[in-house]
Amino acid sequence: RNDMEPSMYKEIEILTTDELEMIAPMYDADSTYAIGDYVVYNGELYRCNTTIGTTESWTSLHWNKTNVVDNLL
């Protein structure tokens, strides 16, 4: 949002894992995901870039690291 001052962005970007989990679920190897789904993995927010139709261990190629400011506000 353009009405927020730059200093406010920095405060929003620094979230605890518990706060991130209020935005997106923890990655679950037993789940499937659609393009655009968000998860938290190792304390970081990620967005799915490919359909994951079968369960799998974490595969970094299927996820783009992101942040709250760029994607959720």
PDB file of N, CA, C and O in Angstrom:
ATOM      1  N   ARG A   1       0.838  -1.179   0.000  1.00  0.00           N
ATOM      2  CA  ARG A   1       0.000   0.000   0.000  1.00  0.00           C
ATOM      3  C   ARG A   1       0.873   1.229   0.000  1.00  0.00           C
ATOM      4  O   ARG A   1       1.852   1.308   0.715  1.00  0.00           O
ATOM      5  N   ASN A   2       0.504   2.197  -0.748  1.00  0.00           N
ATOM      6  CA  ASN A   2       1.312   3.397  -0.885  1.00  0.00           C
ATOM      7  C   ASN A   2       1.163   4.377   0.259  1.00  0.00           C
ATOM      8  O   ASN A   2       1.948   5.298   0.389  1.00  0.00           O
ATOM      9  N   ASP A   3       0.145   4.207   1.099  1.00  0.00           N
ATOM     10  CA  ASP A   3      -0.062   5.171   2.176  1.00  0.00           C
ATOM     11  C   ASP A   3       0.744   4.842   3.428  1.00  0.00           C
ATOM     12  O   ASP A   3       0.651   5.526   4.422  1.00  0.00           O
ATOM     13  N   MET A   4       1.554   3.783   3.368  1.00  0.00           N
ATOM     14  CA  MET A   4       2.388   3.410   4.517  1.00  0.00           C
ATOM     15  C   MET A   4       3.785   3.993   4.336  1.00  0.00           C
ATOM     16  O   MET A   4       4.321   4.018   3.245  1.00  0.00           O
ATOM     17  N   GLU A   5       4.358   4.466   5.418  1.00  0.00           N
ATOM     18  CA  GLU A   5       5.705   5.008   5.369  1.00  0.00           C
ATOM     19  C   GLU A   5       6.711   3.855   5.283  1.00  0.00           C
ATOM     20  O   GLU A   5       6.481   2.783   5.834  1.00  0.00           O
ATOM     21  N   PRO A   6       7.864   4.056   4.610  1.00  0.00           N
ATOM     22  CA  PRO A   6       8.864   2.998   4.466  1.00  0.00           C
ATOM     23  C   PRO A   6       9.277   2.360   5.785  1.00  0.00           C
ATOM     24  O   PRO A   6       9.524   1.163   5.839  1.00  0.00           O
ATOM     25  N   SER A   7       9.356   3.114   6.870  1.00  0.00           N
ATOM     26  CA  SER A   7       9.766   2.539   8.152  1.00  0.00           C
ATOM     27  C   SER A   7       8.753   1.499   8.637  1.00  0.00           C
ATOM     28  O   SER A   7       9.106   0.554   9.326  1.00  0.00           O
ATOM     29  N   MET A   8       7.494   1.653   8.251  1.00  0.00           N
ATOM     30  CA  MET A   8       6.465   0.695   8.648  1.00  0.00           C
ATOM     31  C   MET A   8       6.660  -0.633   7.925  1.00  0.00           C
ATOM     32  O   MET A   8       6.376  -1.687   8.457  1.00  0.00           O
ATOM     33  N   TYR A   9       7.165  -0.601   6.682  1.00  0.00           N
ATOM     34  CA  TYR A   9       7.421  -1.828   5.942  1.00  0.00           C
ATOM     35  C   TYR A   9       8.416  -2.716   6.676  1.00  0.00           C
ATOM     36  O   TYR A   9       8.248  -3.914   6.772  1.00  0.00           O
ATOM     37  N   LYS A  10       9.477  -2.117   7.193  1.00  0.00           N
ATOM     38  CA  LYS A  10      10.491  -2.897   7.889  1.00  0.00           C
ATOM     39  C   LYS A  10       9.903  -3.597   9.112  1.00  0.00           C
ATOM     40  O   LYS A  10      10.218  -4.737   9.383  1.00  0.00           O
ATOM     41  N   GLU A  11       9.024  -2.928   9.836  1.00  0.00           N
ATOM     42  CA  GLU A  11       8.411  -3.541  11.004  1.00  0.00           C
ATOM     43  C   GLU A  11       7.520  -4.707  10.606  1.00  0.00           C
ATOM     44  O   GLU A  11       7.479  -5.719  11.288  1.00  0.00           O
ATOM     45  N   ILE A  12       6.823  -4.594   9.496  1.00  0.00           N
ATOM     46  CA  ILE A  12       5.941  -5.665   9.048  1.00  0.00           C
ATOM     47  C   ILE A  12       6.746  -6.856   8.560  1.00  0.00           C
ATOM     48  O   ILE A  12       6.371  -7.992   8.770  1.00  0.00           O
ATOM     49  N   GLU A  13       7.886  -6.614   7.906  1.00  0.00           N
ATOM     50  CA  GLU A  13       8.689  -7.697   7.360  1.00  0.00           C
ATOM     51  C   GLU A  13       9.331  -8.550   8.452  1.00  0.00           C
ATOM     52  O   GLU A  13       9.663  -9.694   8.217  1.00  0.00           O
ATOM     53  N   ILE A  14       9.513  -8.016   9.644  1.00  0.00           N
ATOM     54  CA  ILE A  14      10.152  -8.752  10.721  1.00  0.00           C
ATOM     55  C   ILE A  14       9.061  -9.385  11.577  1.00  0.00           C
ATOM     56  O   ILE A  14       8.569  -8.787  12.524  1.00  0.00           O
ATOM     57  N   LEU A  15       8.677 -10.597  11.197  1.00  0.00           N
ATOM     58  CA  LEU A  15       7.629 -11.314  11.907  1.00  0.00           C
ATOM     59  C   LEU A  15       8.208 -12.575  12.518  1.00  0.00           C
ATOM     60  O   LEU A  15       9.105 -13.201  11.953  1.00  0.00           O
ATOM     61  N   THR A  16       7.666 -12.977  13.644  1.00  0.00           N
ATOM     62  CA  THR A  16       8.075 -14.235  14.253  1.00  0.00           C
ATOM     63  C   THR A  16       7.405 -15.382  13.503  1.00  0.00           C
ATOM     64  O   THR A  16       6.448 -15.179  12.748  1.00  0.00           O
ATOM     65  N   THR A  17       7.888 -16.589  13.718  1.00  0.00           N
ATOM     66  CA  THR A  17       7.272 -17.761  13.099  1.00  0.00           C
ATOM     67  C   THR A  17       5.820 -17.877  13.520  1.00  0.00           C
ATOM     68  O   THR A  17       4.954 -18.180  12.697  1.00  0.00           O
ATOM     69  N   ASP A  18       5.513 -17.600  14.781  1.00  0.00           N
ATOM     70  CA  ASP A  18       4.128 -17.656  15.254  1.00  0.00           C
ATOM     71  C   ASP A  18       3.254 -16.659  14.500  1.00  0.00           C
ATOM     72  O   ASP A  18       2.119 -16.969  14.134  1.00  0.00           O
ATOM     73  N   GLU A  19       3.773 -15.470  14.245  1.00  0.00           N
ATOM     74  CA  GLU A  19       3.011 -14.467  13.496  1.00  0.00           C
ATOM     75  C   GLU A  19       2.823 -14.895  12.045  1.00  0.00           C
ATOM     76  O   GLU A  19       1.750 -14.720  11.474  1.00  0.00           O
ATOM     77  N   LEU A  20       3.863 -15.477  11.445  1.00  0.00           N
ATOM     78  CA  LEU A  20       3.751 -15.971  10.077  1.00  0.00           C
ATOM     79  C   LEU A  20       2.698 -17.068   9.981  1.00  0.00           C
ATOM     80  O   LEU A  20       1.965 -17.148   9.000  1.00  0.00           O
ATOM     81  N   GLU A  21       2.622 -17.916  11.009  1.00  0.00           N
ATOM     82  CA  GLU A  21       1.653 -19.007  10.990  1.00  0.00           C
ATOM     83  C   GLU A  21       0.212 -18.498  11.047  1.00  0.00           C
ATOM     84  O   GLU A  21      -0.712 -19.220  10.686  1.00  0.00           O
ATOM     85  N   MET A  22       0.007 -17.257  11.472  1.00  0.00           N
ATOM     86  CA  MET A  22      -1.330 -16.671  11.431  1.00  0.00           C
ATOM     87  C   MET A  22      -1.683 -16.259   9.999  1.00  0.00           C
ATOM     88  O   MET A  22      -2.846 -16.099   9.658  1.00  0.00           O
ATOM     89  N   ILE A  23      -0.674 -16.104   9.143  1.00  0.00           N
ATOM     90  CA  ILE A  23      -0.867 -15.710   7.751  1.00  0.00           C
ATOM     91  C   ILE A  23      -0.951 -16.931   6.845  1.00  0.00           C
ATOM     92  O   ILE A  23      -1.758 -16.977   5.926  1.00  0.00           O
ATOM     93  N   ALA A  24      -0.108 -17.917   7.095  1.00  0.00           N
ATOM     94  CA  ALA A  24      -0.038 -19.102   6.242  1.00  0.00           C
ATOM     95  C   ALA A  24       0.306 -20.313   7.104  1.00  0.00           C
ATOM     96  O   ALA A  24       0.991 -20.177   8.113  1.00  0.00           O
ATOM     97  N   PRO A  25      -0.134 -21.505   6.692  1.00  0.00           N
ATOM     98  CA  PRO A  25       0.181 -22.710   7.465  1.00  0.00           C
ATOM     99  C   PRO A  25       1.642 -23.126   7.298  1.00  0.00           C
ATOM    100  O   PRO A  25       2.305 -22.741   6.331  1.00  0.00           O
ATOM    101  N   MET A  26       2.117 -23.920   8.223  1.00  0.00           N
ATOM    102  CA  MET A  26       3.437 -24.521   8.098  1.00  0.00           C
ATOM    103  C   MET A  26       3.404 -25.516   6.933  1.00  0.00           C
ATOM    104  O   MET A  26       2.377 -26.147   6.679  1.00  0.00           O
ATOM    105  N   TYR A  27       4.516 -25.652   6.222  1.00  0.00           N
ATOM    106  CA  TYR A  27       4.590 -26.630   5.145  1.00  0.00           C
ATOM    107  C   TYR A  27       4.349 -28.015   5.717  1.00  0.00           C
ATOM    108  O   TYR A  27       4.877 -28.383   6.765  1.00  0.00           O
ATOM    109  N   ASP A  28       3.536 -28.802   5.024  1.00  0.00           N
ATOM    110  CA  ASP A  28       3.203 -30.166   5.456  1.00  0.00           C
ATOM    111  C   ASP A  28       3.487 -31.107   4.294  1.00  0.00           C
ATOM    112  O   ASP A  28       2.831 -31.032   3.250  1.00  0.00           O
ATOM    113  N   ALA A  29       4.462 -31.987   4.443  1.00  0.00           N
ATOM    114  CA  ALA A  29       4.850 -32.920   3.382  1.00  0.00           C
ATOM    115  C   ALA A  29       3.716 -33.860   3.001  1.00  0.00           C
ATOM    116  O   ALA A  29       3.746 -34.461   1.925  1.00  0.00           O
ATOM    117  N   ASP A  30       2.697 -33.984   3.850  1.00  0.00           N
ATOM    118  CA  ASP A  30       1.557 -34.856   3.561  1.00  0.00           C
ATOM    119  C   ASP A  30       0.400 -34.113   2.891  1.00  0.00           C
ATOM    120  O   ASP A  30      -0.674 -34.686   2.706  1.00  0.00           O
ATOM    121  N   SER A  31       0.620 -32.852   2.517  1.00  0.00           N
ATOM    122  CA  SER A  31      -0.424 -32.049   1.869  1.00  0.00           C
ATOM    123  C   SER A  31      -0.102 -31.834   0.400  1.00  0.00           C
ATOM    124  O   SER A  31       1.019 -32.034  -0.046  1.00  0.00           O
ATOM    125  N   THR A  32      -1.111 -31.410  -0.349  1.00  0.00           N
ATOM    126  CA  THR A  32      -0.911 -30.999  -1.736  1.00  0.00           C
ATOM    127  C   THR A  32      -1.143 -29.484  -1.792  1.00  0.00           C
ATOM    128  O   THR A  32      -1.818 -28.921  -0.931  1.00  0.00           O
ATOM    129  N   TYR A  33      -0.588 -28.842  -2.818  1.00  0.00           N
ATOM    130  CA  TYR A  33      -0.647 -27.385  -2.914  1.00  0.00           C
ATOM    131  C   TYR A  33      -0.940 -26.943  -4.339  1.00  0.00           C
ATOM    132  O   TYR A  33      -0.540 -27.604  -5.300  1.00  0.00           O
ATOM    133  N   ALA A  34      -1.611 -25.819  -4.448  1.00  0.00           N
ATOM    134  CA  ALA A  34      -1.909 -25.209  -5.745  1.00  0.00           C
ATOM    135  C   ALA A  34      -0.976 -24.023  -5.970  1.00  0.00           C
ATOM    136  O   ALA A  34      -0.428 -23.450  -5.017  1.00  0.00           O
ATOM    137  N   ILE A  35      -0.826 -23.640  -7.226  1.00  0.00           N
ATOM    138  CA  ILE A  35      -0.037 -22.451  -7.541  1.00  0.00           C
ATOM    139  C   ILE A  35      -0.643 -21.267  -6.794  1.00  0.00           C
ATOM    140  O   ILE A  35      -1.847 -21.066  -6.805  1.00  0.00           O
ATOM    141  N   GLY A  36       0.199 -20.513  -6.116  1.00  0.00           N
ATOM    142  CA  GLY A  36      -0.256 -19.348  -5.360  1.00  0.00           C
ATOM    143  C   GLY A  36      -0.489 -19.597  -3.884  1.00  0.00           C
ATOM    144  O   GLY A  36      -0.668 -18.655  -3.130  1.00  0.00           O
ATOM    145  N   ASP A  37      -0.478 -20.871  -3.463  1.00  0.00           N
ATOM    146  CA  ASP A  37      -0.623 -21.164  -2.030  1.00  0.00           C
ATOM    147  C   ASP A  37       0.596 -20.646  -1.278  1.00  0.00           C
ATOM    148  O   ASP A  37       1.719 -20.668  -1.787  1.00  0.00           O
ATOM    149  N   TYR A  38       0.357 -20.195  -0.053  1.00  0.00           N
ATOM    150  CA  TYR A  38       1.435 -19.724   0.820  1.00  0.00           C
ATOM    151  C   TYR A  38       1.662 -20.722   1.938  1.00  0.00           C
ATOM    152  O   TYR A  38       0.711 -21.330   2.441  1.00  0.00           O
ATOM    153  N   VAL A  39       2.927 -20.894   2.333  1.00  0.00           N
ATOM    154  CA  VAL A  39       3.286 -21.708   3.492  1.00  0.00           C
ATOM    155  C   VAL A  39       4.455 -21.055   4.219  1.00  0.00           C
ATOM    156  O   VAL A  39       5.159 -20.207   3.660  1.00  0.00           O
ATOM    157  N   VAL A  40       4.648 -21.492   5.443  1.00  0.00           N
ATOM    158  CA  VAL A  40       5.821 -21.108   6.214  1.00  0.00           C
ATOM    159  C   VAL A  40       6.721 -22.335   6.287  1.00  0.00           C
ATOM    160  O   VAL A  40       6.259 -23.436   6.586  1.00  0.00           O
ATOM    161  N   TYR A  41       7.997 -22.133   5.975  1.00  0.00           N
ATOM    162  CA  TYR A  41       8.973 -23.225   6.040  1.00  0.00           C
ATOM    163  C   TYR A  41      10.265 -22.660   6.615  1.00  0.00           C
ATOM    164  O   TYR A  41      10.786 -21.662   6.107  1.00  0.00           O
ATOM    165  N   ASN A  42      10.755 -23.276   7.671  1.00  0.00           N
ATOM    166  CA  ASN A  42      11.977 -22.807   8.349  1.00  0.00           C
ATOM    167  C   ASN A  42      11.906 -21.324   8.701  1.00  0.00           C
ATOM    168  O   ASN A  42      12.873 -20.584   8.541  1.00  0.00           O
ATOM    169  N   GLY A  43      10.731 -20.884   9.153  1.00  0.00           N
ATOM    170  CA  GLY A  43      10.576 -19.510   9.604  1.00  0.00           C
ATOM    171  C   GLY A  43      10.469 -18.472   8.507  1.00  0.00           C
ATOM    172  O   GLY A  43      10.529 -17.276   8.768  1.00  0.00           O
ATOM    173  N   GLU A  44      10.326 -18.913   7.257  1.00  0.00           N
ATOM    174  CA  GLU A  44      10.226 -18.007   6.112  1.00  0.00           C
ATOM    175  C   GLU A  44       8.910 -18.245   5.382  1.00  0.00           C
ATOM    176  O   GLU A  44       8.386 -19.359   5.367  1.00  0.00           O
ATOM    177  N   LEU A  45       8.389 -17.210   4.743  1.00  0.00           N
ATOM    178  CA  LEU A  45       7.152 -17.289   3.977  1.00  0.00           C
ATOM    179  C   LEU A  45       7.471 -17.611   2.526  1.00  0.00           C
ATOM    180  O   LEU A  45       8.348 -16.999   1.925  1.00  0.00           O
ATOM    181  N   TYR A  46       6.739 -18.590   1.968  1.00  0.00           N
ATOM    182  CA  TYR A  46       6.943 -19.011   0.577  1.00  0.00           C
ATOM    183  C   TYR A  46       5.614 -19.062  -0.151  1.00  0.00           C
ATOM    184  O   TYR A  46       4.570 -19.314   0.454  1.00  0.00           O
ATOM    185  N   ARG A  47       5.678 -18.871  -1.491  1.00  0.00           N
ATOM    186  CA  ARG A  47       4.501 -18.974  -2.359  1.00  0.00           C
ATOM    187  C   ARG A  47       4.767 -20.076  -3.374  1.00  0.00           C
ATOM    188  O   ARG A  47       5.825 -20.105  -4.012  1.00  0.00           O
ATOM    189  N   CYS A  48       3.799 -20.964  -3.549  1.00  0.00           N
ATOM    190  CA  CYS A  48       3.940 -22.104  -4.461  1.00  0.00           C
ATOM    191  C   CYS A  48       3.938 -21.632  -5.913  1.00  0.00           C
ATOM    192  O   CYS A  48       3.099 -20.834  -6.309  1.00  0.00           O
ATOM    193  N   ASN A  49       4.888 -22.149  -6.716  1.00  0.00           N
ATOM    194  CA  ASN A  49       4.973 -21.742  -8.113  1.00  0.00           C
ATOM    195  C   ASN A  49       4.611 -22.858  -9.086  1.00  0.00           C
ATOM    196  O   ASN A  49       4.708 -22.699 -10.296  1.00  0.00           O
ATOM    197  N   THR A  50       4.204 -24.019  -8.565  1.00  0.00           N
ATOM    198  CA  THR A  50       3.792 -25.140  -9.402  1.00  0.00           C
ATOM    199  C   THR A  50       2.792 -25.984  -8.624  1.00  0.00           C
ATOM    200  O   THR A  50       2.838 -26.018  -7.395  1.00  0.00           O
ATOM    201  N   THR A  51       1.889 -26.637  -9.301  1.00  0.00           N
ATOM    202  CA  THR A  51       0.936 -27.500  -8.609  1.00  0.00           C
ATOM    203  C   THR A  51       1.677 -28.688  -8.019  1.00  0.00           C
ATOM    204  O   THR A  51       2.484 -29.331  -8.695  1.00  0.00           O
ATOM    205  N   ILE A  52       1.420 -28.966  -6.756  1.00  0.00           N
ATOM    206  CA  ILE A  52       1.999 -30.129  -6.081  1.00  0.00           C
ATOM    207  C   ILE A  52       0.821 -31.060  -5.790  1.00  0.00           C
ATOM    208  O   ILE A  52       0.105 -30.886  -4.812  1.00  0.00           O
ATOM    209  N   GLY A  53       0.609 -32.024  -6.682  1.00  0.00           N
ATOM    210  CA  GLY A  53      -0.560 -32.890  -6.609  1.00  0.00           C
ATOM    211  C   GLY A  53      -0.365 -34.158  -5.822  1.00  0.00           C
ATOM    212  O   GLY A  53      -1.326 -34.894  -5.574  1.00  0.00           O
ATOM    213  N   THR A  54       0.874 -34.441  -5.462  1.00  0.00           N
ATOM    214  CA  THR A  54       1.158 -35.611  -4.628  1.00  0.00           C
ATOM    215  C   THR A  54       1.997 -35.141  -3.448  1.00  0.00           C
ATOM    216  O   THR A  54       2.671 -34.108  -3.515  1.00  0.00           O
ATOM    217  N   THR A  55       1.945 -35.879  -2.376  1.00  0.00           N
ATOM    218  CA  THR A  55       2.715 -35.489  -1.202  1.00  0.00           C
ATOM    219  C   THR A  55       4.207 -35.611  -1.501  1.00  0.00           C
ATOM    220  O   THR A  55       4.626 -36.469  -2.277  1.00  0.00           O
ATOM    221  N   GLU A  56       4.991 -34.719  -0.912  1.00  0.00           N
ATOM    222  CA  GLU A  56       6.436 -34.725  -1.161  1.00  0.00           C
ATOM    223  C   GLU A  56       7.166 -33.975  -0.054  1.00  0.00           C
ATOM    224  O   GLU A  56       6.600 -33.106   0.598  1.00  0.00           O
ATOM    225  N   SER A  57       8.420 -34.321   0.123  1.00  0.00           N
ATOM    226  CA  SER A  57       9.280 -33.560   1.018  1.00  0.00           C
ATOM    227  C   SER A  57       9.497 -32.187   0.405  1.00  0.00           C
ATOM    228  O   SER A  57       9.265 -31.975  -0.790  1.00  0.00           O
ATOM    229  N   TRP A  58       9.967 -31.245   1.221  1.00  0.00           N
ATOM    230  CA  TRP A  58      10.208 -29.883   0.748  1.00  0.00           C
ATOM    231  C   TRP A  58      11.112 -29.910  -0.476  1.00  0.00           C
ATOM    232  O   TRP A  58      12.179 -30.528  -0.482  1.00  0.00           O
ATOM    233  N   THR A  59      10.678 -29.249  -1.545  1.00  0.00           N
ATOM    234  CA  THR A  59      11.451 -29.098  -2.773  1.00  0.00           C
ATOM    235  C   THR A  59      11.503 -27.612  -3.090  1.00  0.00           C
ATOM    236  O   THR A  59      10.506 -27.026  -3.523  1.00  0.00           O
ATOM    237  N   SER A  60      12.636 -26.995  -2.882  1.00  0.00           N
ATOM    238  CA  SER A  60      12.745 -25.540  -3.014  1.00  0.00           C
ATOM    239  C   SER A  60      12.405 -25.043  -4.415  1.00  0.00           C
ATOM    240  O   SER A  60      11.966 -23.902  -4.567  1.00  0.00           O
ATOM    241  N   LEU A  61      12.561 -25.859  -5.441  1.00  0.00           N
ATOM    242  CA  LEU A  61      12.237 -25.435  -6.798  1.00  0.00           C
ATOM    243  C   LEU A  61      10.744 -25.159  -6.984  1.00  0.00           C
ATOM    244  O   LEU A  61      10.346 -24.469  -7.916  1.00  0.00           O
ATOM    245  N   HIS A  62       9.913 -25.684  -6.082  1.00  0.00           N
ATOM    246  CA  HIS A  62       8.462 -25.502  -6.190  1.00  0.00           C
ATOM    247  C   HIS A  62       7.953 -24.277  -5.442  1.00  0.00           C
ATOM    248  O   HIS A  62       6.753 -24.010  -5.437  1.00  0.00           O
ATOM    249  N   TRP A  63       8.867 -23.538  -4.818  1.00  0.00           N
ATOM    250  CA  TRP A  63       8.466 -22.431  -3.957  1.00  0.00           C
ATOM    251  C   TRP A  63       9.320 -21.203  -4.194  1.00  0.00           C
ATOM    252  O   TRP A  63      10.522 -21.311  -4.436  1.00  0.00           O
ATOM    253  N   ASN A  64       8.703 -20.024  -4.102  1.00  0.00           N
ATOM    254  CA  ASN A  64       9.425 -18.757  -4.164  1.00  0.00           C
ATOM    255  C   ASN A  64       9.351 -18.099  -2.796  1.00  0.00           C
ATOM    256  O   ASN A  64       8.251 -17.896  -2.256  1.00  0.00           O
ATOM    257  N   LYS A  65      10.512 -17.774  -2.253  1.00  0.00           N
ATOM    258  CA  LYS A  65      10.552 -17.065  -0.972  1.00  0.00           C
ATOM    259  C   LYS A  65       9.941 -15.682  -1.191  1.00  0.00           C
ATOM    260  O   LYS A  65      10.202 -15.019  -2.192  1.00  0.00           O
ATOM    261  N   THR A  66       9.123 -15.256  -0.248  1.00  0.00           N
ATOM    262  CA  THR A  66       8.414 -13.991  -0.388  1.00  0.00           C
ATOM    263  C   THR A  66       8.328 -13.306   0.970  1.00  0.00           C
ATOM    264  O   THR A  66       8.933 -13.768   1.927  1.00  0.00           O
ATOM    265  N   ASN A  67       7.596 -12.223   1.029  1.00  0.00           N
ATOM    266  CA  ASN A  67       7.402 -11.555   2.304  1.00  0.00           C
ATOM    267  C   ASN A  67       6.013 -10.922   2.334  1.00  0.00           C
ATOM    268  O   ASN A  67       5.348 -10.798   1.296  1.00  0.00           O
ATOM    269  N   VAL A  68       5.589 -10.524   3.488  1.00  0.00           N
ATOM    270  CA  VAL A  68       4.253  -9.990   3.692  1.00  0.00           C
ATOM    271  C   VAL A  68       4.041  -8.705   2.908  1.00  0.00           C
ATOM    272  O   VAL A  68       3.018  -8.512   2.262  1.00  0.00           O
ATOM    273  N   VAL A  69       4.998  -7.820   2.923  1.00  0.00           N
ATOM    274  CA  VAL A  69       4.853  -6.522   2.279  1.00  0.00           C
ATOM    275  C   VAL A  69       4.615  -6.675   0.778  1.00  0.00           C
ATOM    276  O   VAL A  69       3.713  -6.062   0.207  1.00  0.00           O
ATOM    277  N   ASP A  70       5.391  -7.522   0.119  1.00  0.00           N
ATOM    278  CA  ASP A  70       5.290  -7.648  -1.330  1.00  0.00           C
ATOM    279  C   ASP A  70       4.048  -8.396  -1.799  1.00  0.00           C
ATOM    280  O   ASP A  70       3.568  -8.172  -2.900  1.00  0.00           O
ATOM    281  N   ASN A  71       3.507  -9.291  -0.972  1.00  0.00           N
ATOM    282  CA  ASN A  71       2.460 -10.172  -1.461  1.00  0.00           C
ATOM    283  C   ASN A  71       1.135 -10.149  -0.735  1.00  0.00           C
ATOM    284  O   ASN A  71       0.130 -10.533  -1.311  1.00  0.00           O
ATOM    285  N   LEU A  72       1.114  -9.761   0.492  1.00  0.00           N
ATOM    286  CA  LEU A  72      -0.122  -9.914   1.253  1.00  0.00           C
ATOM    287  C   LEU A  72      -0.783  -8.625   1.665  1.00  0.00           C
ATOM    288  O   LEU A  72      -1.890  -8.650   2.163  1.00  0.00           O
ATOM    289  N   LEU A  73      -0.132  -7.497   1.495  1.00  0.00           N
ATOM    290  CA  LEU A  73      -0.764  -6.226   1.876  1.00  0.00           C
ATOM    291  C   LEU A  73      -1.415  -5.581   0.676  1.00  0.00           C
ATOM    292  O   LEU A  73      -1.046  -5.696  -0.407  1.00  0.00           O
TER     293      LEU A  73
END
